[in-house]
Amino acid sequence: MKVHIKHWSAVAQWRWNTGNTAHDQDDEGDVCGICRVPYEGCCPSCKMPGDDCPLIWGECSHVFHMHCLLKWLGTAASKQQCPMDRRAWVTAERKANDPSSTTVS
Amino acid sequence: MALPKRIMKETERLVADPAPGITAAPHGDNLRYFDVTIQGPDGSPFQQGVFRLELFLPEEYPMSPPKVRFLTKIYHPNIDKLGRICLDILKDKWSPALQIRTVLLSIQALLSAPNPDDPLATDVAKHYKEDEKDAQRVSREWTEKYASN
């Protein structure tokens, strides 16, 4: 049997590599703990997901949309603490624009 | 300004999958304003009572906490005459990782565990510290008088 391919469409999908393959315990999936939009979506101030609305990692292991976290840290009420565990926020070495931090499948 | 997605998601879940003993319904004309009821926890002097509250999400939410107030009169050391609530997560311990649901659950827990050492209603707190049994009796009376349907 011969098969002739008449046309084909390429489909690509991307997601941030948060180092967290399992879903969160709270069954909400991988969402930003501040805006509750999936990591692969964008923060409420952005129109397009992707490199322009990257993630930020804390040394405490918590991950947020960078814009959401910076907005929080910009408020006096934050006391510069992680929203999840109230430890002092320290951004982890890992850079959101580091190619090794994203996967393409 | 359009309602943020987070508020829509929270509202949907509050209505579809309410926390036990808690209801929260947004006003039709202001989706940031909620009518709330909390049942008095079993084993507390507020048992059998249904307390009405109002909850408002300010423009800055979730960077600022919701504003919550009891509308039903309640005899509790951390809730004053005007219904204002002394609860750390509504003030300096707020975090944007908290939600309407977690705030209301915390208020429900506060009914089970009054904290007279951090009072808002000083006279009630004094009563609770000096004679807890008698203070609880008054709390039960108020529950029956003001919070029974």
mmCIF file of C-alpha atoms in Angstrom:
data_model
loop_
_atom_site.group_PDB
_atom_site.id
_atom_site.type_symbol
_atom_site.label_atom_id
_atom_site.label_comp_id
_atom_site.label_asym_id
_atom_site.label_seq_id
_atom_site.Cartn_x
_atom_site.Cartn_y
_atom_site.Cartn_z
ATOM 1 C CA MET A 1 0.000 0.000 0.000
ATOM 2 C CA LYS A 2 1.290 3.377 -0.916
ATOM 3 C CA VAL A 3 0.531 6.458 1.042
ATOM 4 C CA HIS A 4 0.589 9.875 -0.487
ATOM 5 C CA ILE A 5 0.838 12.723 1.926
ATOM 6 C CA LYS A 6 -1.193 15.536 0.490
ATOM 7 C CA HIS A 7 -0.554 18.035 3.166
ATOM 8 C CA TRP A 8 0.464 18.188 6.793
ATOM 9 C CA SER A 9 0.275 20.628 9.638
ATOM 10 C CA ALA A 10 2.917 21.052 12.279
ATOM 11 C CA VAL A 11 1.752 21.459 15.836
ATOM 12 C CA ALA A 12 4.036 22.681 18.572
ATOM 13 C CA GLN A 13 3.416 23.032 22.243
ATOM 14 C CA TRP A 14 5.511 24.655 24.917
ATOM 15 C CA ARG A 15 5.541 24.916 28.634
ATOM 16 C CA TRP A 16 7.825 26.354 31.262
ATOM 17 C CA ASN A 17 10.021 23.824 32.926
ATOM 18 C CA THR A 18 9.175 24.526 36.527
ATOM 19 C CA GLY A 19 10.922 21.378 37.665
ATOM 20 C CA ASN A 20 7.527 20.283 38.899
ATOM 21 C CA THR A 21 6.100 17.507 36.760
ATOM 22 C CA ALA A 22 3.452 16.376 39.211
ATOM 23 C CA HIS A 23 0.377 18.499 39.711
ATOM 24 C CA ASP A 24 0.063 20.591 42.802
ATOM 25 C CA GLN A 25 -1.558 19.050 45.843
ATOM 26 C CA ASP A 26 -4.383 21.573 45.747
ATOM 27 C CA ASP A 27 -5.541 20.087 42.439
ATOM 28 C CA GLU A 28 -5.541 23.479 40.798
ATOM 29 C CA GLY A 29 -2.668 22.379 38.584
ATOM 30 C CA ASP A 30 0.321 24.538 37.841
ATOM 31 C CA VAL A 31 -1.001 28.016 38.390
ATOM 32 C CA CYS A 32 0.664 31.162 39.618
ATOM 33 C CA GLY A 33 -0.189 31.408 43.316
ATOM 34 C CA ILE A 34 -0.825 35.136 42.955
ATOM 35 C CA CYS A 35 -3.054 35.539 39.890
ATOM 36 C CA ARG A 36 -4.156 31.852 39.651
ATOM 37 C CA VAL A 37 -3.598 31.801 35.915
ATOM 38 C CA PRO A 38 -1.554 28.826 34.603
ATOM 39 C CA TYR A 39 2.178 29.455 34.308
ATOM 40 C CA GLU A 40 1.829 29.101 30.560
ATOM 41 C CA GLY A 41 -0.762 31.870 30.521
ATOM 42 C CA CYS A 42 0.311 35.384 31.308
ATOM 43 C CA CYS A 43 -0.073 37.702 34.254
ATOM 44 C CA PRO A 44 -3.121 40.010 34.302
ATOM 45 C CA SER A 45 -1.078 42.949 32.965
ATOM 46 C CA CYS A 46 0.195 41.156 29.859
ATOM 47 C CA LYS A 47 -1.607 40.264 26.662
ATOM 48 C CA MET A 48 0.635 37.470 25.389
ATOM 49 C CA PRO A 49 2.205 34.545 27.211
ATOM 50 C CA GLY A 50 5.814 33.615 26.555
ATOM 51 C CA ASP A 51 9.171 35.253 26.990
ATOM 52 C CA ASP A 52 7.650 38.673 27.629
ATOM 53 C CA CYS A 53 5.855 37.343 30.682
ATOM 54 C CA PRO A 54 8.398 34.992 32.230
ATOM 55 C CA LEU A 55 8.399 33.068 35.476
ATOM 56 C CA ILE A 56 10.526 33.771 38.498
ATOM 57 C CA TRP A 57 11.897 31.166 40.887
ATOM 58 C CA GLY A 58 12.584 31.685 44.555
ATOM 59 C CA GLU A 59 15.206 29.874 46.555
ATOM 60 C CA CYS A 60 12.280 28.633 48.633
ATOM 61 C CA SER A 61 11.271 26.708 45.460
ATOM 62 C CA HIS A 62 8.094 28.699 44.798
ATOM 63 C CA VAL A 63 7.396 29.885 41.285
ATOM 64 C CA PHE A 64 5.280 32.838 40.096
ATOM 65 C CA HIS A 65 4.759 34.973 37.045
ATOM 66 C CA MET A 66 7.600 37.448 37.416
ATOM 67 C CA HIS A 67 5.295 40.442 36.983
ATOM 68 C CA CYS A 68 2.913 39.167 39.674
ATOM 69 C CA LEU A 69 5.718 38.634 42.169
ATOM 70 C CA LEU A 70 7.391 41.984 41.462
ATOM 71 C CA LYS A 71 4.059 43.732 41.916
ATOM 72 C CA TRP A 72 3.672 42.033 45.295
ATOM 73 C CA LEU A 73 7.233 42.802 46.392
ATOM 74 C CA GLY A 74 6.590 46.402 45.347
ATOM 75 C CA THR A 75 3.933 46.759 48.044
ATOM 76 C CA ALA A 76 4.946 47.679 51.584
ATOM 77 C CA ALA A 77 2.633 44.959 52.861
ATOM 78 C CA SER A 78 4.784 42.246 51.287
ATOM 79 C CA LYS A 79 7.709 42.898 53.669
ATOM 80 C CA GLN A 80 9.694 41.301 50.823
ATOM 81 C CA GLN A 81 8.317 37.891 51.716
ATOM 82 C CA CYS A 82 7.299 34.962 49.539
ATOM 83 C CA PRO A 83 3.467 34.851 49.373
ATOM 84 C CA MET A 84 3.492 31.093 49.982
ATOM 85 C CA ASP A 85 5.729 30.668 53.004
ATOM 86 C CA ARG A 86 6.463 34.230 54.247
ATOM 87 C CA ARG A 87 10.178 33.608 54.104
ATOM 88 C CA ALA A 88 12.323 36.465 52.836
ATOM 89 C CA TRP A 89 12.147 36.329 49.048
ATOM 90 C CA VAL A 90 15.442 35.419 47.403
ATOM 91 C CA THR A 91 15.351 34.972 43.658
ATOM 92 C CA ALA A 92 17.005 31.704 42.685
ATOM 93 C CA GLU A 93 20.009 31.715 40.381
ATOM 94 C CA ARG A 94 18.066 30.072 37.620
ATOM 95 C CA LYS A 95 17.086 32.700 35.075
ATOM 96 C CA ALA A 96 13.736 32.591 33.382
ATOM 97 C CA ASN A 97 15.361 33.351 30.018
ATOM 98 C CA ASP A 98 17.927 30.599 30.371
ATOM 99 C CA PRO A 99 17.228 28.248 27.438
ATOM 100 C CA SER A 100 17.772 25.235 29.689
ATOM 101 C CA SER A 101 14.806 26.330 31.764
ATOM 102 C CA THR A 102 12.313 25.887 28.970
ATOM 103 C CA THR A 103 11.367 22.762 27.120
ATOM 104 C CA VAL A 104 9.972 22.414 23.669
ATOM 105 C CA SER A 105 8.136 19.335 22.671
ATOM 106 C CA MET B 1 -12.411 48.186 34.808
ATOM 107 C CA ALA B 2 -12.994 44.569 33.831
ATOM 108 C CA LEU B 3 -13.182 41.991 36.601
ATOM 109 C CA PRO B 4 -9.848 40.155 36.904
ATOM 110 C CA LYS B 5 -9.896 36.498 35.921
ATOM 111 C CA ARG B 6 -8.839 35.455 39.393
ATOM 112 C CA ILE B 7 -11.954 37.002 40.938
ATOM 113 C CA MET B 8 -14.167 35.285 38.363
ATOM 114 C CA LYS B 9 -12.521 31.926 39.073
ATOM 115 C CA GLU B 10 -12.829 32.364 42.814
ATOM 116 C CA THR B 11 -16.480 33.357 42.514
ATOM 117 C CA GLU B 12 -17.335 30.388 40.311
ATOM 118 C CA ARG B 13 -15.752 27.980 42.762
ATOM 119 C CA LEU B 14 -17.340 29.601 45.830
ATOM 120 C CA VAL B 15 -20.755 29.163 44.264
ATOM 121 C CA ALA B 16 -20.211 25.706 42.725
ATOM 122 C CA ASP B 17 -18.196 24.139 45.537
ATOM 123 C CA PRO B 18 -18.824 26.084 48.743
ATOM 124 C CA ALA B 19 -16.808 25.396 51.895
ATOM 125 C CA PRO B 20 -18.859 23.613 54.593
ATOM 126 C CA GLY B 21 -20.941 26.054 56.618
ATOM 127 C CA ILE B 22 -20.049 29.010 54.417
ATOM 128 C CA THR B 23 -21.928 30.738 51.605
ATOM 129 C CA ALA B 24 -20.739 33.682 49.530
ATOM 130 C CA ALA B 25 -22.717 35.235 46.702
ATOM 131 C CA PRO B 26 -21.682 38.278 44.681
ATOM 132 C CA HIS B 27 -24.047 41.185 44.159
ATOM 133 C CA GLY B 28 -25.452 41.362 40.656
ATOM 134 C CA ASP B 29 -24.569 45.033 40.282
ATOM 135 C CA ASN B 30 -21.139 44.862 41.939
ATOM 136 C CA LEU B 31 -19.210 41.642 41.497
ATOM 137 C CA ARG B 32 -16.610 42.752 44.045
ATOM 138 C CA TYR B 33 -19.193 42.859 46.802
ATOM 139 C CA PHE B 34 -20.296 39.584 48.420
ATOM 140 C CA ASP B 35 -23.071 38.623 50.796
ATOM 141 C CA VAL B 36 -21.602 36.007 53.107
ATOM 142 C CA THR B 37 -23.019 33.693 55.738
ATOM 143 C CA ILE B 38 -20.991 31.640 58.197
ATOM 144 C CA GLN B 39 -22.489 28.981 60.443
ATOM 145 C CA GLY B 40 -21.299 29.015 64.012
ATOM 146 C CA PRO B 41 -18.948 26.044 64.468
ATOM 147 C CA ASP B 42 -20.191 23.083 66.487
ATOM 148 C CA GLY B 43 -18.814 23.056 69.997
ATOM 149 C CA SER B 44 -18.507 26.854 70.087
ATOM 150 C CA PRO B 45 -20.922 29.262 71.803
ATOM 151 C CA PHE B 46 -21.916 30.311 68.270
ATOM 152 C CA GLN B 47 -23.230 26.857 67.354
ATOM 153 C CA GLN B 48 -26.643 26.911 65.635
ATOM 154 C CA GLY B 49 -26.130 30.542 64.657
ATOM 155 C CA VAL B 50 -25.965 31.826 61.104
ATOM 156 C CA PHE B 51 -23.938 35.016 60.890
ATOM 157 C CA ARG B 52 -24.201 37.427 58.001
ATOM 158 C CA LEU B 53 -21.122 39.263 56.785
ATOM 159 C CA GLU B 54 -20.208 41.571 53.936
ATOM 160 C CA LEU B 55 -17.011 41.135 51.957
ATOM 161 C CA PHE B 56 -15.553 43.635 49.535
ATOM 162 C CA LEU B 57 -12.602 43.119 47.203
ATOM 163 C CA PRO B 58 -10.731 46.422 46.819
ATOM 164 C CA GLU B 59 -9.308 47.477 43.476
ATOM 165 C CA GLU B 60 -5.831 46.310 44.574
ATOM 166 C CA TYR B 61 -7.000 42.772 45.457
ATOM 167 C CA PRO B 62 -5.177 40.340 45.622
ATOM 168 C CA MET B 63 -2.289 42.661 46.516
ATOM 169 C CA SER B 64 -4.478 43.975 49.352
ATOM 170 C CA PRO B 65 -6.746 41.866 51.552
ATOM 171 C CA PRO B 66 -10.535 41.732 51.196
ATOM 172 C CA LYS B 67 -12.473 43.962 53.553
ATOM 173 C CA VAL B 68 -14.776 41.849 55.712
ATOM 174 C CA ARG B 69 -17.251 42.854 58.365
ATOM 175 C CA PHE B 70 -19.891 41.075 60.449
ATOM 176 C CA LEU B 71 -23.400 42.414 59.876
ATOM 177 C CA THR B 72 -24.920 40.167 62.536
ATOM 178 C CA LYS B 73 -24.256 41.230 66.119
ATOM 179 C CA ILE B 74 -21.840 38.846 67.824
ATOM 180 C CA TYR B 75 -20.335 38.684 71.317
ATOM 181 C CA HIS B 76 -16.724 37.818 70.534
ATOM 182 C CA PRO B 77 -13.489 39.351 71.858
ATOM 183 C CA ASN B 78 -12.009 39.830 68.381
ATOM 184 C CA ILE B 79 -15.086 41.364 66.749
ATOM 185 C CA ASP B 80 -16.246 44.844 67.737
ATOM 186 C CA LYS B 81 -19.640 46.556 67.829
ATOM 187 C CA LEU B 82 -19.317 47.634 64.222
ATOM 188 C CA GLY B 83 -18.582 44.081 63.116
ATOM 189 C CA ARG B 84 -14.929 44.779 62.418
ATOM 190 C CA ILE B 85 -12.720 41.723 62.759
ATOM 191 C CA CYS B 86 -9.289 41.517 64.346
ATOM 192 C CA LEU B 87 -7.565 38.836 62.335
ATOM 193 C CA ASP B 88 -3.911 39.010 61.300
ATOM 194 C CA ILE B 89 -4.430 37.773 57.731
ATOM 195 C CA LEU B 90 -6.874 40.636 57.113
ATOM 196 C CA LYS B 91 -4.152 43.086 58.124
ATOM 197 C CA ASP B 92 -0.376 42.659 58.289
ATOM 198 C CA LYS B 93 -0.295 38.913 57.561
ATOM 199 C CA TRP B 94 -2.150 39.181 54.255
ATOM 200 C CA SER B 95 -0.634 37.308 51.329
ATOM 201 C CA PRO B 96 -1.890 37.216 47.725
ATOM 202 C CA ALA B 97 -1.701 33.415 47.968
ATOM 203 C CA LEU B 98 -4.732 33.620 50.267
ATOM 204 C CA GLN B 99 -8.214 33.707 48.787
ATOM 205 C CA ILE B 100 -11.794 34.586 49.707
ATOM 206 C CA ARG B 101 -12.301 30.941 50.673
ATOM 207 C CA THR B 102 -9.296 30.789 53.012
ATOM 208 C CA VAL B 103 -10.223 34.120 54.588
ATOM 209 C CA LEU B 104 -13.758 32.933 55.362
ATOM 210 C CA LEU B 105 -12.469 29.625 56.734
ATOM 211 C CA SER B 106 -10.125 31.582 59.006
ATOM 212 C CA ILE B 107 -13.015 33.697 60.268
ATOM 213 C CA GLN B 108 -14.986 30.516 60.936
ATOM 214 C CA ALA B 109 -11.986 29.171 62.870
ATOM 215 C CA LEU B 110 -11.796 32.410 64.852
ATOM 216 C CA LEU B 111 -15.320 31.702 66.118
ATOM 217 C CA SER B 112 -14.062 28.388 67.524
ATOM 218 C CA ALA B 113 -10.952 29.943 69.003
ATOM 219 C CA PRO B 114 -11.518 33.437 70.415
ATOM 220 C CA ASN B 115 -8.262 35.151 71.271
ATOM 221 C CA PRO B 116 -8.843 37.541 74.208
ATOM 222 C CA ASP B 117 -5.130 38.401 74.313
ATOM 223 C CA ASP B 118 -5.446 40.310 71.030
ATOM 224 C CA PRO B 119 -8.800 41.972 71.572
ATOM 225 C CA LEU B 120 -10.775 44.369 69.466
ATOM 226 C CA ALA B 121 -13.782 44.483 71.757
ATOM 227 C CA THR B 122 -11.924 45.169 74.997
ATOM 228 C CA ASP B 123 -14.937 44.778 77.274
ATOM 229 C CA VAL B 124 -15.791 41.385 75.771
ATOM 230 C CA ALA B 125 -12.153 40.303 75.991
ATOM 231 C CA LYS B 126 -12.019 41.325 79.641
ATOM 232 C CA HIS B 127 -15.162 39.316 80.288
ATOM 233 C CA TYR B 128 -13.664 36.291 78.484
ATOM 234 C CA LYS B 129 -10.462 36.530 80.498
ATOM 235 C CA GLU B 130 -12.102 37.010 83.862
ATOM 236 C CA ASP B 131 -14.966 34.554 83.568
ATOM 237 C CA GLU B 132 -14.883 32.512 80.379
ATOM 238 C CA LYS B 133 -17.941 30.417 81.279
ATOM 239 C CA ASP B 134 -20.097 33.479 81.853
ATOM 240 C CA ALA B 135 -18.774 35.193 78.717
ATOM 241 C CA GLN B 136 -19.634 32.107 76.677
ATOM 242 C CA ARG B 137 -23.119 32.200 78.143
ATOM 243 C CA VAL B 138 -23.544 35.749 76.814
ATOM 244 C CA SER B 139 -22.137 34.669 73.440
ATOM 245 C CA ARG B 140 -24.737 31.890 73.314
ATOM 246 C CA GLU B 141 -27.516 34.320 74.272
ATOM 247 C CA TRP B 142 -26.496 36.748 71.536
ATOM 248 C CA THR B 143 -26.289 33.894 69.048
ATOM 249 C CA GLU B 144 -29.829 32.868 69.893
ATOM 250 C CA LYS B 145 -31.100 36.440 69.876
ATOM 251 C CA TYR B 146 -29.412 37.799 66.748
ATOM 252 C CA ALA B 147 -28.138 34.864 64.675
ATOM 253 C CA SER B 148 -31.044 32.419 64.672
ATOM 254 C CA ASN B 149 -33.170 32.206 61.594
#
